[in-house]
PDB file of C-alpha atoms in Angstrom:
ATOM      1  CA  PHE A 213      -5.731   3.399 -13.790  1.00 31.00           C
ATOM      2  CA  GLN A 214      -7.334   0.445 -12.189  1.00 35.00           C
ATOM      3  CA  VAL A 215      -4.759  -2.250 -10.144  1.00 36.00           C
ATOM      4  CA  THR A 216      -6.311  -5.162  -9.230  1.00 36.00           C
ATOM      5  CA  LEU A 217      -5.427  -7.448  -6.631  1.00 35.00           C
ATOM      6  CA  VAL A 218      -6.712 -10.711  -7.199  1.00 32.00           C
ATOM      7  CA  ASP A 219      -5.745 -14.236  -5.425  1.00 32.00           C
ATOM      8  CA  ASN A 220      -7.189 -17.010  -7.448  1.00 31.00           C
ATOM      9  CA  LYS A 221      -6.428 -19.544  -4.494  1.00 31.00           C
ATOM     10  CA  LYS A 222      -9.910 -21.339  -3.392  1.00 30.00           C
ATOM     11  CA  HIS A 223     -10.867 -21.105   0.556  1.00 30.00           C
ATOM     12  CA  ASN A 224     -13.405 -22.696   1.748  1.00 32.00           C
ATOM     13  CA  GLY A 225     -14.992 -22.186  -1.966  1.00 32.00           C
ATOM     14  CA  SER A 226     -14.709 -18.811  -2.183  1.00 33.00           C
ATOM     15  CA  ASN A 227     -12.060 -16.010  -4.049  1.00 34.00           C
ATOM     16  CA  THR A 228     -10.657 -13.844  -1.963  1.00 34.00           C
ATOM     17  CA  ASN A 229     -10.430 -10.007  -4.003  1.00 36.00           C
ATOM     18  CA  HIS A 230      -9.074  -6.726  -2.937  1.00 34.00           C
ATOM     19  CA  SER A 231      -9.455  -4.395  -5.435  1.00 36.00           C
ATOM     20  CA  LEU A 232      -8.002  -1.220  -5.763  1.00 38.00           C
ATOM     21  CA  SER A 233      -7.700   1.759  -8.390  1.00 48.00           C
ATOM     22  CA  ILE A 234      -5.283   4.342  -8.523  1.00 51.00           C
ATOM     23  CA  ILE A 235      -7.719   7.446  -8.264  1.00 50.00           C
ATOM     24  CA  ASN A 236     -11.407   8.078  -7.988  1.00 47.00           C
ATOM     25  CA  ALA A 237     -10.987   4.687  -6.295  1.00 45.00           C
ATOM     26  CA  THR A 238     -13.742   2.318  -4.959  1.00 42.00           C
ATOM     27  CA  HIS A 239     -12.036  -0.069  -2.521  1.00 42.00           C
ATOM     28  CA  ARG A 240     -13.019  -3.862  -1.715  1.00 43.00           C
ATOM     29  CA  ILE A 241     -12.078  -6.185   0.219  1.00 41.00           C
ATOM     30  CA  ILE A 242     -13.924  -9.352   0.355  1.00 39.00           C
ATOM     31  CA  VAL A 243     -13.608 -12.398   2.221  1.00 38.00           C
ATOM     32  CA  ASP A 244     -14.621 -15.798   3.108  1.00 33.00           C
ATOM     33  CA  ASP A 245     -18.392 -16.152   3.915  1.00 32.00           C
ATOM     34  CA  GLY A 246     -19.504 -13.303   1.247  1.00 34.00           C
ATOM     35  CA  TRP A 247     -19.054 -10.844   3.619  1.00 33.00           C
ATOM     36  CA  GLU A 248     -17.809  -7.816   1.613  1.00 37.00           C
ATOM     37  CA  GLU A 249     -16.754  -3.791   3.174  1.00 38.00           C
ATOM     38  CA  SER A 250     -16.699  -1.231   0.094  1.00 37.00           C
ATOM     39  CA  HIS A 251     -15.904   2.572   0.128  1.00 34.00           C
ATOM     40  CA  TYR A 252     -16.744   4.717  -1.949  1.00 32.00           C
ATOM     41  CA  PHE A 253     -15.741   8.500  -3.409  1.00 29.00           C
ATOM     42  CA  GLU A 254     -17.370  10.987  -5.752  1.00 29.00           C
ATOM     43  CA  THR A 255     -15.435  11.734  -8.761  1.00 30.00           C
ATOM     44  CA  GLU A 256     -16.173  15.087  -9.210  1.00 33.00           C
ATOM     45  CA  VAL A 257     -13.987  17.127  -6.941  1.00 34.00           C
ATOM     46  CA  PRO A 258     -11.253  19.443  -6.776  1.00 38.00           C
ATOM     47  CA  LEU A 259      -8.093  18.052  -6.562  1.00 38.00           C
ATOM     48  CA  GLU A 260      -7.182  19.735  -3.236  1.00 40.00           C
ATOM     49  CA  SER A 261     -10.199  18.051  -2.256  1.00 40.00           C
ATOM     50  CA  LEU A 262      -9.841  14.700  -3.799  1.00 38.00           C
ATOM     51  CA  ILE A 263      -5.975  14.280  -2.410  1.00 41.00           C
ATOM     52  CA  LYS A 264      -7.431  15.071   1.400  1.00 42.00           C
ATOM     53  CA  ARG A 265     -10.263  12.376   1.065  1.00 42.00           C
ATOM     54  CA  GLY A 266      -7.814   9.519   0.412  1.00 42.00           C
ATOM     55  CA  ASN A 267      -9.266   8.811  -3.687  1.00 62.00           C
ATOM     56  CA  VAL A 268      -5.477   8.351  -4.632  1.00 73.00           C
ATOM     57  CA  LEU A 269      -3.800   5.225  -3.881  1.00 79.00           C
ATOM     58  CA  THR A 270      -1.156   5.717  -1.842  1.00 80.00           C
ATOM     59  CA  VAL A 271       0.799   4.309   1.008  1.00 82.00           C
ATOM     60  CA  HIS A 272      -1.931   5.757   3.863  1.00 78.00           C
ATOM     61  CA  THR A 273      -4.802   4.287   1.756  1.00 79.00           C
ATOM     62  CA  GLY A 274      -4.547   0.824   4.062  1.00 82.00           C
ATOM     63  CA  CYS A 275      -6.010   3.445   7.063  1.00 80.00           C
ATOM     64  CA  SER A 276      -8.079   5.153   5.057  1.00 76.00           C
ATOM     65  CA  ILE A 277     -10.248   2.177   4.281  1.00 78.00           C
ATOM     66  CA  ALA A 278     -10.065   0.232   7.267  1.00 85.00           C
ATOM     67  CA  THR A 279     -12.741   0.256  10.000  1.00 87.00           C
ATOM     68  CA  TRP A 280      -9.967   0.940  12.342  1.00 91.00           C
ATOM     69  CA  SER A 281      -6.309   1.809  12.561  1.00 89.00           C
ATOM     70  CA  TYR A 282      -4.124   0.885  15.771  1.00 90.00           C
ATOM     71  CA  GLN A 283      -1.044   3.802  16.763  1.00 82.00           C
ATOM     72  CA  GLY A 284      -0.001   2.285  20.310  1.00 78.00           C
ATOM     73  CA  LYS A 285       2.567   3.606  22.118  1.00 67.00           C
ATOM     74  CA  ARG A 286       4.489   6.191  20.806  1.00 59.00           C
ATOM     75  CA  HIS A 287       7.120   6.002  18.253  1.00 55.00           C
ATOM     76  CA  LYS A 288      10.461   7.405  16.667  1.00 53.00           C
ATOM     77  CA  TYR A 289       8.297   6.622  13.555  1.00 49.00           C
ATOM     78  CA  ARG A 290       5.507   9.648  13.571  1.00 52.00           C
ATOM     79  CA  PRO A 291       2.486   8.300  14.753  1.00 44.00           C
ATOM     80  CA  LEU A 292       0.199  10.049  12.463  1.00 47.00           C
ATOM     81  CA  ASN A 293       2.315   9.522   9.739  1.00 52.00           C
ATOM     82  CA  ASP A 294       0.469   6.595   8.059  1.00 54.00           C
ATOM     83  CA  CYS A 295      -2.985   7.774   8.644  1.00 60.00           C
ATOM     84  CA  ARG A 296      -3.240  11.160   8.487  1.00 49.00           C
ATOM     85  CA  GLN A 297      -4.745  10.902   5.105  1.00 41.00           C
ATOM     86  CA  HIS A 298      -8.062   9.686   7.061  1.00 44.00           C
ATOM     87  CA  ALA A 299      -7.984  12.211   9.523  1.00 44.00           C
ATOM     88  CA  LYS A 300      -8.017  16.171   9.673  1.00 45.00           C
ATOM     89  CA  ASN A 301      -6.980  16.135  13.382  1.00 48.00           C
ATOM     90  CA  ALA A 302      -5.956  14.204  15.510  1.00 52.00           C
ATOM     91  CA  ASP A 303      -9.383  14.054  17.861  1.00 55.00           C
ATOM     92  CA  ALA A 304     -11.108  12.546  14.319  1.00 53.00           C
ATOM     93  CA  LEU A 305      -8.218  10.066  14.668  1.00 56.00           C
ATOM     94  CA  LYS A 306      -9.030   8.782  18.167  1.00 58.00           C
ATOM     95  CA  ALA A 307     -12.206   7.785  16.702  1.00 54.00           C
ATOM     96  CA  HIS A 308     -10.976   5.517  14.316  1.00 79.00           C
ATOM     97  CA  GLN A 309      -8.627   3.832  16.801  1.00 86.00           C
ATOM     98  CA  VAL A 310      -8.751   0.230  18.319  1.00 92.00           C
ATOM     99  CA  THR A 311      -6.692   0.002  21.520  1.00 93.00           C
ATOM    100  CA  ALA A 312      -7.028  -2.937  24.208  1.00 94.00           C
ATOM    101  CA  GLU A 313     -10.040  -0.852  26.105  1.00 93.00           C
ATOM    102  CA  THR A 314     -12.346  -0.548  22.901  1.00 93.00           C
ATOM    103  CA  ALA A 315     -11.342  -4.045  21.263  1.00 96.00           C
ATOM    104  CA  HIS A 316     -14.499  -5.337  22.450  1.00 95.00           C
ATOM    105  CA  GLN A 317     -16.255  -3.067  19.918  1.00 95.00           C
ATOM    106  CA  VAL A 318     -14.705  -4.732  16.892  1.00 95.00           C
ATOM    107  CA  GLN A 319     -17.241  -6.237  14.722  1.00 93.00           C
ATOM    108  CA  ALA A 320     -17.379  -9.337  12.758  1.00 93.00           C
ATOM    109  CA  TYR A 321     -15.106  -8.965   9.450  1.00 89.00           C
ATOM    110  CA  ASP A 322     -13.925  -5.496  10.748  1.00 90.00           C
ATOM    111  CA  THR A 323     -10.176  -4.331   9.074  1.00 91.00           C
ATOM    112  CA  ILE A 324      -7.982  -3.084  11.323  1.00 93.00           C
ATOM    113  CA  TYR A 325      -4.674  -0.915  10.031  1.00 92.00           C
ATOM    114  CA  VAL A 326      -1.395  -1.651  11.947  1.00 93.00           C
ATOM    115  CA  PRO A 327       1.907   0.108  10.505  1.00 90.00           C
ATOM    116  CA  ILE A 328       4.468  -2.470  10.511  1.00 91.00           C
ATOM    117  CA  VAL A 329       6.457  -0.696  13.210  1.00 88.00           C
ATOM    118  CA  LYS A 330       3.874  -1.241  15.791  1.00 90.00           C
ATOM    119  CA  LEU A 331       2.781  -4.503  15.226  1.00 94.00           C
ATOM    120  CA  GLU A 332       4.411  -6.475  18.353  1.00 94.00           C
ATOM    121  CA  HIS A 333       2.879  -4.036  20.434  1.00 93.00           C
ATOM    122  CA  PHE A 334      -0.688  -4.539  18.620  1.00 96.00           C
ATOM    123  CA  VAL A 335       0.116  -8.346  19.510  1.00 97.00           C
ATOM    124  CA  ASN A 336       1.024  -7.681  22.594  1.00 96.00           C
ATOM    125  CA  THR A 337      -1.962  -5.290  23.961  1.00 95.00           C
ATOM    126  CA  THR A 338      -4.725  -5.341  21.829  1.00 97.00           C
ATOM    127  CA  LEU A 339      -5.039  -8.575  19.878  1.00 98.00           C
ATOM    128  CA  PRO A 340      -6.061 -10.875  22.992  1.00 97.00           C
ATOM    129  CA  ASN A 341      -8.712  -8.208  23.670  1.00 98.00           C
ATOM    130  CA  ILE A 342     -10.625  -8.468  20.246  1.00 98.00           C
ATOM    131  CA  THR A 343     -13.620 -11.167  20.301  1.00 97.00           C
ATOM    132  CA  GLN A 344     -14.583 -10.918  16.566  1.00 96.00           C
ATOM    133  CA  PRO A 345     -12.923 -12.216  13.208  1.00 93.00           C
ATOM    134  CA  PHE A 346     -11.228  -9.283  11.487  1.00 94.00           C
ATOM    135  CA  VAL A 347      -8.730  -8.462   8.400  1.00 92.00           C
ATOM    136  CA  LEU A 348      -5.519  -7.147   9.395  1.00 95.00           C
ATOM    137  CA  LEU A 349      -4.166  -3.979   6.318  1.00 93.00           C
ATOM    138  CA  SER A 350      -0.103  -3.537   6.847  1.00 94.00           C
ATOM    139  CA  GLY A 351       2.213  -1.147   5.645  1.00 90.00           C
ATOM    140  CA  GLN A 352       4.713   1.443   5.748  1.00 85.00           C
ATOM    141  CA  ASN A 353       5.967   4.576   4.377  1.00 82.00           C
ATOM    142  CA  SER A 354       9.676   5.142   5.660  1.00 79.00           C
ATOM    143  CA  LYS A 355      11.272   1.656   5.985  1.00 80.00           C
ATOM    144  CA  PRO A 356      11.573   0.181   9.040  1.00 76.00           C
ATOM    145  CA  GLU A 357      14.867  -0.381  10.238  1.00 70.00           C
ATOM    146  CA  ASP A 358      13.579  -3.593  11.588  1.00 75.00           C
ATOM    147  CA  PRO A 359      11.910  -6.844  10.034  1.00 79.00           C
ATOM    148  CA  ILE A 360       9.084  -8.275  11.712  1.00 90.00           C
ATOM    149  CA  PRO A 361       9.940 -10.466  14.625  1.00 91.00           C
ATOM    150  CA  ASN A 362       9.083 -14.162  14.119  1.00 92.00           C
ATOM    151  CA  ASN A 363       7.370 -13.948  17.113  1.00 94.00           C
ATOM    152  CA  VAL A 364       4.846 -11.605  15.732  1.00 96.00           C
ATOM    153  CA  TYR A 365       4.558 -12.788  12.341  1.00 95.00           C
ATOM    154  CA  ASN A 366       4.169 -16.490  13.624  1.00 95.00           C
ATOM    155  CA  THR A 367       1.356 -15.144  16.165  1.00 96.00           C
ATOM    156  CA  ILE A 368      -0.249 -13.527  13.296  1.00 97.00           C
ATOM    157  CA  VAL A 369      -0.818 -15.830  11.151  1.00 96.00           C
ATOM    158  CA  LYS A 370      -1.571 -18.697  13.180  1.00 96.00           C
ATOM    159  CA  HIS A 371      -4.274 -16.729  15.561  1.00 97.00           C
ATOM    160  CA  PRO A 372      -7.901 -18.208  14.796  1.00 96.00           C
ATOM    161  CA  ARG A 373      -9.236 -14.188  14.578  1.00 97.00           C
ATOM    162  CA  ILE A 374      -7.847 -12.931  11.529  1.00 96.00           C
ATOM    163  CA  VAL A 375      -8.996 -14.619   8.694  1.00 93.00           C
ATOM    164  CA  LYS A 376      -6.389 -12.821   6.152  1.00 91.00           C
ATOM    165  CA  TRP A 377      -3.140 -10.121   6.819  1.00 94.00           C
ATOM    166  CA  PHE A 378      -2.936  -8.345   3.339  1.00 92.00           C
ATOM    167  CA  LEU A 379       0.470  -6.594   4.235  1.00 94.00           C
ATOM    168  CA  GLN A 380       3.142  -4.311   1.589  1.00 93.00           C
ATOM    169  CA  ASN A 381       5.930  -5.309   0.187  1.00 93.00           C
ATOM    170  CA  LEU A 382       5.735  -9.214   1.461  1.00 92.00           C
ATOM    171  CA  SER A 383       9.181 -10.189   0.164  1.00 91.00           C
ATOM    172  CA  VAL A 384      10.522  -7.991   2.767  1.00 90.00           C
ATOM    173  CA  TYR A 385       8.138  -8.022   5.624  1.00 90.00           C
ATOM    174  CA  ALA A 386       6.656 -11.566   5.534  1.00 88.00           C
ATOM    175  CA  ALA A 387      10.476 -12.921   4.813  1.00 76.00           C
ATOM    176  CA  THR A 388       9.732 -16.269   7.021  1.00 81.00           C
ATOM    177  CA  ASP A 389       6.961 -17.602   4.740  1.00 89.00           C
ATOM    178  CA  PRO A 390       5.901 -14.778   2.134  1.00 92.00           C
ATOM    179  CA  CYS A 391       3.417 -17.243   0.805  1.00 92.00           C
ATOM    180  CA  HIS A 392       1.650 -18.346   3.802  1.00 94.00           C
ATOM    181  CA  PRO A 393      -1.999 -18.951   2.493  1.00 92.00           C
ATOM    182  CA  LYS A 394      -3.299 -16.322   5.248  1.00 93.00           C
ATOM    183  CA  LEU A 395      -0.803 -13.453   3.348  1.00 93.00           C
ATOM    184  CA  HIS A 396      -2.062 -11.194   0.507  1.00 90.00           C
ATOM    185  CA  PRO A 397       0.213  -8.686  -0.959  1.00 90.00           C
ATOM    186  CA  PHE A 398      -1.116  -5.144  -0.385  1.00 89.00           C
ATOM    187  CA  PRO A 399      -0.310  -1.816  -2.869  1.00 88.00           C
ATOM    188  CA  TYR A 400       2.097   0.707  -1.735  1.00 90.00           C
ATOM    189  CA  GLY A 401       1.037   3.470  -3.902  1.00 87.00           C
ATOM    190  CA  ILE A 402       1.788   6.682  -4.572  1.00 86.00           C
ATOM    191  CA  HIS A 403       4.045   9.268  -2.399  1.00 83.00           C
ATOM    192  CA  PRO A 404       0.923  11.823  -1.192  1.00 75.00           C
ATOM    193  CA  MET A 405       3.183  14.720  -2.062  1.00 78.00           C
ATOM    194  CA  GLN A 406       3.550  13.753  -5.273  1.00 81.00           C
ATOM    195  CA  SER A 407      -0.599  13.179  -5.741  1.00 78.00           C
ATOM    196  CA  PRO A 408      -1.152  17.178  -6.933  1.00 81.00           C
ATOM    197  CA  SER A 409       1.523  16.715  -9.148  1.00 86.00           C
ATOM    198  CA  LEU A 410       0.377  13.387 -10.495  1.00 85.00           C
ATOM    199  CA  LEU A 411      -3.177  14.140 -10.956  1.00 82.00           C
ATOM    200  CA  GLU A 412      -2.575  17.420 -12.863  1.00 87.00           C
ATOM    201  CA  GLU A 413      -0.286  15.440 -14.961  1.00 89.00           C
ATOM    202  CA  ILE A 414      -3.150  12.877 -15.727  1.00 85.00           C
ATOM    203  CA  SER A 415      -5.701  15.991 -16.592  1.00 85.00           C
ATOM    204  CA  ILE A 416      -3.176  16.486 -19.611  1.00 92.00           C
ATOM    205  CA  SER A 417      -3.697  14.894 -23.127  1.00 92.00           C
ATOM    206  CA  ARG A 418      -0.494  13.569 -24.362  1.00 95.00           C
ATOM    207  CA  ASN A 419       1.006  11.084 -27.124  1.00 96.00           C
ATOM    208  CA  LYS A 420       2.996   8.198 -26.594  1.00 96.00           C
ATOM    209  CA  THR A 421       6.492   8.952 -28.447  1.00 97.00           C
ATOM    210  CA  THR A 422       8.948   7.448 -26.299  1.00 97.00           C
ATOM    211  CA  PHE A 423       9.211   4.207 -26.373  1.00 97.00           C
ATOM    212  CA  ILE A 424      11.150   3.440 -23.176  1.00 97.00           C
ATOM    213  CA  TYR A 425      11.841   6.328 -20.319  1.00 97.00           C
ATOM    214  CA  LYS A 426      14.794   6.299 -18.421  1.00 94.00           C
ATOM    215  CA  SER A 427      14.611   8.327 -15.462  1.00 92.00           C
ATOM    216  CA  TRP A 428      16.935   9.570 -13.129  1.00 92.00           C
ATOM    217  CA  PHE A 429      17.791   7.424  -9.982  1.00 87.00           C
ATOM    218  CA  THR A 430      20.621   7.244  -7.568  1.00 82.00           C
ATOM    219  CA  LYS A 431      23.050   4.391  -6.988  1.00 75.00           C
ATOM    220  CA  SER A 432      24.384   5.576  -3.726  1.00 65.00           C
ATOM    221  CA  ASN A 433      22.549   3.586  -1.685  1.00 63.00           C
ATOM    222  CA  ASN A 434      23.928   0.241  -2.416  1.00 62.00           C
ATOM    223  CA  ILE A 435      20.313  -1.228  -4.023  1.00 72.00           C
ATOM    224  CA  ILE A 436      21.936  -4.124  -5.949  1.00 74.00           C
ATOM    225  CA  SER A 437      18.518  -4.108  -8.499  1.00 71.00           C
ATOM    226  CA  ARG A 438      19.897  -0.941  -9.581  1.00 79.00           C
ATOM    227  CA  ARG A 439      23.860  -1.655  -9.953  1.00 77.00           C
ATOM    228  CA  HIS A 440      23.533  -2.531 -14.200  1.00 80.00           C
ATOM    229  CA  ILE A 441      20.403  -0.417 -15.303  1.00 86.00           C
ATOM    230  CA  PRO A 442      21.348   3.034 -16.808  1.00 86.00           C
ATOM    231  CA  THR A 443      19.802   6.244 -14.767  1.00 89.00           C
ATOM    232  CA  GLY A 444      18.944   9.178 -17.026  1.00 92.00           C
ATOM    233  CA  GLU A 445      18.838  12.589 -16.504  1.00 94.00           C
ATOM    234  CA  LYS A 446      17.508  14.369 -13.321  1.00 93.00           C
ATOM    235  CA  VAL A 447      14.945  16.725 -13.669  1.00 94.00           C
ATOM    236  CA  ASN A 448      12.015  18.073 -11.796  1.00 93.00           C
ATOM    237  CA  ALA A 449       9.206  15.905 -10.557  1.00 91.00           C
ATOM    238  CA  LYS A 450       6.962  17.977 -13.351  1.00 93.00           C
ATOM    239  CA  GLU A 451       9.217  16.993 -15.786  1.00 96.00           C
ATOM    240  CA  TYR A 452       9.756  13.470 -14.602  1.00 95.00           C
ATOM    241  CA  LEU A 453       5.964  12.839 -14.572  1.00 94.00           C
ATOM    242  CA  LYS A 454       5.615  14.834 -18.434  1.00 96.00           C
ATOM    243  CA  ARG A 455       8.360  12.482 -19.629  1.00 97.00           C
ATOM    244  CA  MET A 456       6.750   9.436 -18.117  1.00 96.00           C
ATOM    245  CA  HIS A 457       3.467  10.200 -19.330  1.00 95.00           C
ATOM    246  CA  GLU A 458       4.885  10.411 -23.095  1.00 97.00           C
ATOM    247  CA  SER A 459       6.556   6.644 -22.864  1.00 97.00           C
ATOM    248  CA  GLU A 460       5.429   3.148 -23.021  1.00 96.00           C
ATOM    249  CA  TYR A 461       7.646   1.626 -20.778  1.00 96.00           C
ATOM    250  CA  VAL A 462      10.070   3.038 -18.251  1.00 96.00           C
ATOM    251  CA  LEU A 463      12.817   1.305 -16.005  1.00 95.00           C
ATOM    252  CA  SER A 464      11.555   0.803 -12.564  1.00 94.00           C
ATOM    253  CA  PRO A 465      13.935  -1.037 -10.213  1.00 91.00           C
ATOM    254  CA  ASP A 466      13.374  -1.418  -7.123  1.00 90.00           C
ATOM    255  CA  GLY A 467      13.437   1.862  -4.165  1.00 85.00           C
ATOM    256  CA  ASP A 468      14.652   0.859  -0.535  1.00 86.00           C
ATOM    257  CA  ARG A 469      11.917  -2.063  -0.978  1.00 89.00           C
ATOM    258  CA  PRO A 470      10.999  -3.879  -3.912  1.00 92.00           C
ATOM    259  CA  GLU A 471       7.686  -2.083  -4.636  1.00 91.00           C
ATOM    260  CA  CYS A 472       7.893   1.318  -5.211  1.00 91.00           C
ATOM    261  CA  HIS A 473       5.965   4.953  -5.841  1.00 91.00           C
ATOM    262  CA  ARG A 474       7.292   4.858  -9.308  1.00 93.00           C
ATOM    263  CA  HIS A 475       5.140   1.885 -10.154  1.00 93.00           C
ATOM    264  CA  TYR A 476       3.040   3.400  -9.163  1.00 89.00           C
ATOM    265  CA  GLU A 477       3.135   6.403 -10.475  1.00 91.00           C
ATOM    266  CA  ALA A 478       3.950   5.024 -14.071  1.00 91.00           C
ATOM    267  CA  ILE A 479       0.613   2.557 -13.842  1.00 88.00           C
ATOM    268  CA  ALA A 480      -1.118   6.456 -13.579  1.00 86.00           C
ATOM    269  CA  MET A 481       0.064   7.581 -16.432  1.00 88.00           C
ATOM    270  CA  GLY A 482      -0.654   4.551 -18.508  1.00 89.00           C
ATOM    271  CA  THR A 483       2.735   3.756 -18.823  1.00 93.00           C
ATOM    272  CA  MET A 484       4.214   0.103 -17.939  1.00 93.00           C
ATOM    273  CA  PRO A 485       7.087  -0.126 -15.511  1.00 94.00           C
ATOM    274  CA  ILE A 486       9.572  -2.478 -16.453  1.00 95.00           C
ATOM    275  CA  THR A 487      10.259  -4.093 -12.874  1.00 94.00           C
ATOM    276  CA  SER A 488      12.514  -6.872 -11.136  1.00 91.00           C
ATOM    277  CA  LEU A 489       9.438  -7.657  -9.060  1.00 95.00           C
ATOM    278  CA  ASP A 490       8.831 -11.323  -8.163  1.00 95.00           C
ATOM    279  CA  PRO A 491       5.124 -12.323 -10.057  1.00 94.00           C
ATOM    280  CA  VAL A 492       4.177 -14.531  -7.439  1.00 93.00           C
ATOM    281  CA  LEU A 493       4.359 -11.928  -4.235  1.00 94.00           C
ATOM    282  CA  TYR A 494       3.326  -9.167  -6.299  1.00 93.00           C
ATOM    283  CA  ARG A 495       0.962 -10.763  -8.410  1.00 89.00           C
ATOM    284  CA  HIS A 496      -1.512  -7.515  -7.544  1.00 85.00           C
ATOM    285  CA  LEU A 497       0.615  -5.972 -10.071  1.00 88.00           C
ATOM    286  CA  ALA A 498      -0.157  -8.381 -12.931  1.00 87.00           C
ATOM    287  CA  GLY A 499      -1.461  -7.090 -15.853  1.00 86.00           C
ATOM    288  CA  ASN A 500       0.012  -2.776 -14.981  1.00 87.00           C
ATOM    289  CA  VAL A 501       3.929  -4.331 -14.975  1.00 91.00           C
ATOM    290  CA  VAL A 502       6.780  -6.103 -16.606  1.00 94.00           C
ATOM    291  CA  PHE A 503       7.950  -8.474 -14.227  1.00 91.00           C
TER     292      PHE A 503
END
């Protein structure tokens, strides 16, 4: 169930690795100068505890492993949505937040998680007050209505104190220059609501009796990559995971963004998703998917 993110490009004589796994995760981010931050988890814990502790790679993992999170001003996008895996309540989350007032507390090579819809506000209010080099993580569960503004994108990639920027769905959010050397892909992960069912299914031993699973997906949302791909029978979540678990491959076209939950559900099941992903921009999934 391992997903390893490796960037083979050399930078100042050092490789950049970002390793994540679907379950029982050891999350590691390695940047230049030999700095490394690791977050270790127990493996023998109940499913409910496992999910609450963030041991499943979900859309909230970025916040779970970051030193700091940024929430900023209230947004129509639910403010705790990306960080609810990290904190049981708002008070715990406040202790984890970076603001314009606490920015001076950021230490060298800390990690800061900023939801994509909050990047502009972060750049304008808090980034100027950070005095140490740091690693930026950005993701989003719900698809933002607007892309990252060009001026915000340019500020981040050119900022001298942001040493690396790990970003979900590069082809969508970094469309201006998705191959910028400071940018690295960050995994989307499993939907948190699916985690209990997925962990339950993984605990069952099943034989691979089907070659390619044709799962159901809607074609009504005008996703171009789905137009010529056959859709299968609509079943409940438990049966869907069972059928996927029993298959060698699964047809996995784009969701509302190229990287979708189905890719990670399949990887967790030991099933290879057949995708239309760009092999460069989604290189963190190399060896785990068919591009």
